[in-house]
Amino acid sequence: MASYKTETKLTQIGNGFDELGAVNAPIYLSTAYKHQGIGISKGYDYTRTGNPTRSILEKAIADIEGGQEGFACSSGMSAIQLVFSLFSSGDHIIASRDLYGGTFRLFEILKNQYHLSFSYWDGENPDDLANLVCPETKAIFIETPTNPLMHEVDLSEISGIAKRNELLLIVDNTFYTPVLQRPIEHGADIVIHSATKYLAGHNDVLAGLVVSNQTKITERLRLYHNSCGVVLGPFDSWLVIRGLKTLALRMRQHQDNARRIADYLEKQPLVSRVLYPGKGGMLSFELASPKQVEPFLTALRLITFAESLGGVESLITYPATQTHADIPEALRLEYGLSNALLRLSTGIEHPDDLIDDLKQAFQKLKRGVAAHE
Ligand SMILES: *Cc1c(COP(=O)(O)O)cnc(C)c1O
């Protein structure tokens, strides 16, 4: 479907896949496939190696991200683990400083147990990144925008550094999704998604995706994917396909809501800092003091205090104790992830209701502050 636009490709995933002309992708639960003779196969043998429902998802994400081949994994973390099976003990990787906490935790395991080494870049000056390259460096791992400080990185510039030094450029595209950013078009070699978030979009399935755009890498990923079995089940693959069909529409509403909420928060005196790149549905903001975090979170009625993002329901997260709890506090504070920072994943509710909810929570907070004075 190379000639269609993203919205069309997303909507049409799986349509007409089977000979009956089913409009909706069929779910193949069968783990084994009959052979007509030795060495004869219709393309599927055993479900870990390949499953027709999973294949629909894998082909679709490869097409939409503009890469060679897709791999559907049991979670975003297993997608990252799959990519890191490309590296060996002694290899060095440069990664974004402001990173999903679970990714940082996995990198710590890879460092301590598998002897990979990591350097972290603050995402500001590309020259600083170039200076971190050493003979052992094999890859650059970027999240853009960063999480939760929402700092955008110029992927074309980073890809230039990667190419000059023969490094792989790996991009976690969970926050912007291919509707807003296609890293391979900017020179990335591998794109990773936690499909649990925007791609599936309904807070009901854990899934990860990898898209590779380099033949040698693709072959190795295919081998590891099957050998390790970090694969996504057929029903979960179907849930992600179902979510993807409305991704473009949802992203529009997420972004509209986030822009309106960011404008509102900018004018709110109890907010000391708003971090929103102007794009996408994620934003972070800081209250005047960490003491205000708990009363504020418990005052919210519509927006749910929970640890995830990218679903239709608005969720608010406290990175210091939730998503980023595995990053040592001193390190977090040093790079600007304070104990008063909240991260909001704006859902697709009506923006007036979301802003009203924030307003009443700030009013309660104000009364609480006044009572203590
Ligand atoms: C959630 C998340 C992950 C991990 O994905 P899971 O599906 O939870 O395993 C990785 N990267 C980012 C940016 C995330 O938000």
mmCIF file of C-alpha atoms and ligand atoms in Angstrom, residues 74-78 80 100 103 143 147 172 174-175 193-197 206-208 308-309 343, ligand 1:
data_model
loop_
_atom_site.group_PDB
_atom_site.id
_atom_site.type_symbol
_atom_site.label_atom_id
_atom_site.label_comp_id
_atom_site.label_asym_id
_atom_site.label_seq_id
_atom_site.Cartn_x
_atom_site.Cartn_y
_atom_site.Cartn_z
ATOM 1 C CA SER A 74 5.167 -9.085 23.865
ATOM 2 C CA SER A 75 5.873 -5.596 25.276
ATOM 3 C CA GLY A 76 7.750 -2.386 24.554
ATOM 4 C CA MET A 77 10.515 -3.601 26.865
ATOM 5 C CA SER A 78 10.865 -6.909 25.003
ATOM 6 C CA ILE A 80 14.014 -2.970 23.267
ATOM 7 C CA TYR A 100 11.732 6.129 30.002
ATOM 8 C CA THR A 103 14.559 1.538 29.592
ATOM 9 C CA GLU A 143 13.728 9.170 22.606
ATOM 10 C CA ASN A 147 10.324 11.578 28.635
ATOM 11 C CA ASP A 172 11.905 5.018 20.439
ATOM 12 C CA THR A 174 6.309 5.824 21.281
ATOM 13 C CA PHE A 175 5.387 9.454 22.072
ATOM 14 C CA HIS A 193 7.374 1.375 19.907
ATOM 15 C CA SER A 194 5.661 0.570 23.114
ATOM 16 C CA ALA A 195 2.444 -0.228 21.215
ATOM 17 C CA THR A 196 0.797 -0.409 24.658
ATOM 18 C CA LYS A 197 0.518 3.375 24.395
ATOM 19 C CA LEU A 206 0.680 -4.721 26.372
ATOM 20 C CA ALA A 207 2.675 -4.827 23.114
ATOM 21 C CA GLY A 208 5.886 -3.705 21.433
ATOM 22 C CA SER A 308 0.718 4.816 31.481
ATOM 23 C CA LEU A 309 0.008 7.049 28.498
ATOM 24 C CA ARG A 343 3.193 14.190 33.349
HETATM 25 C C1 LIG B 1 5.988 2.391 28.149
HETATM 26 C C2 LIG B 1 7.213 2.699 27.400
HETATM 27 C C3 LIG B 1 8.141 1.703 27.104
HETATM 28 C C4 LIG B 1 7.962 0.267 27.595
HETATM 29 O O1 LIG B 1 6.891 -0.335 26.973
HETATM 30 P P1 LIG B 1 5.980 -1.500 27.637
HETATM 31 O O2 LIG B 1 4.967 -1.748 26.578
HETATM 32 O O3 LIG B 1 5.411 -0.928 28.907
HETATM 33 O O4 LIG B 1 6.866 -2.642 27.914
HETATM 34 C C5 LIG B 1 9.249 2.049 26.354
HETATM 35 N N1 LIG B 1 9.443 3.310 25.914
HETATM 36 C C6 LIG B 1 8.566 4.302 26.194
HETATM 37 C C7 LIG B 1 8.825 5.674 25.676
HETATM 38 C C8 LIG B 1 7.429 4.037 26.941
HETATM 39 O O5 LIG B 1 6.579 5.022 27.226
#
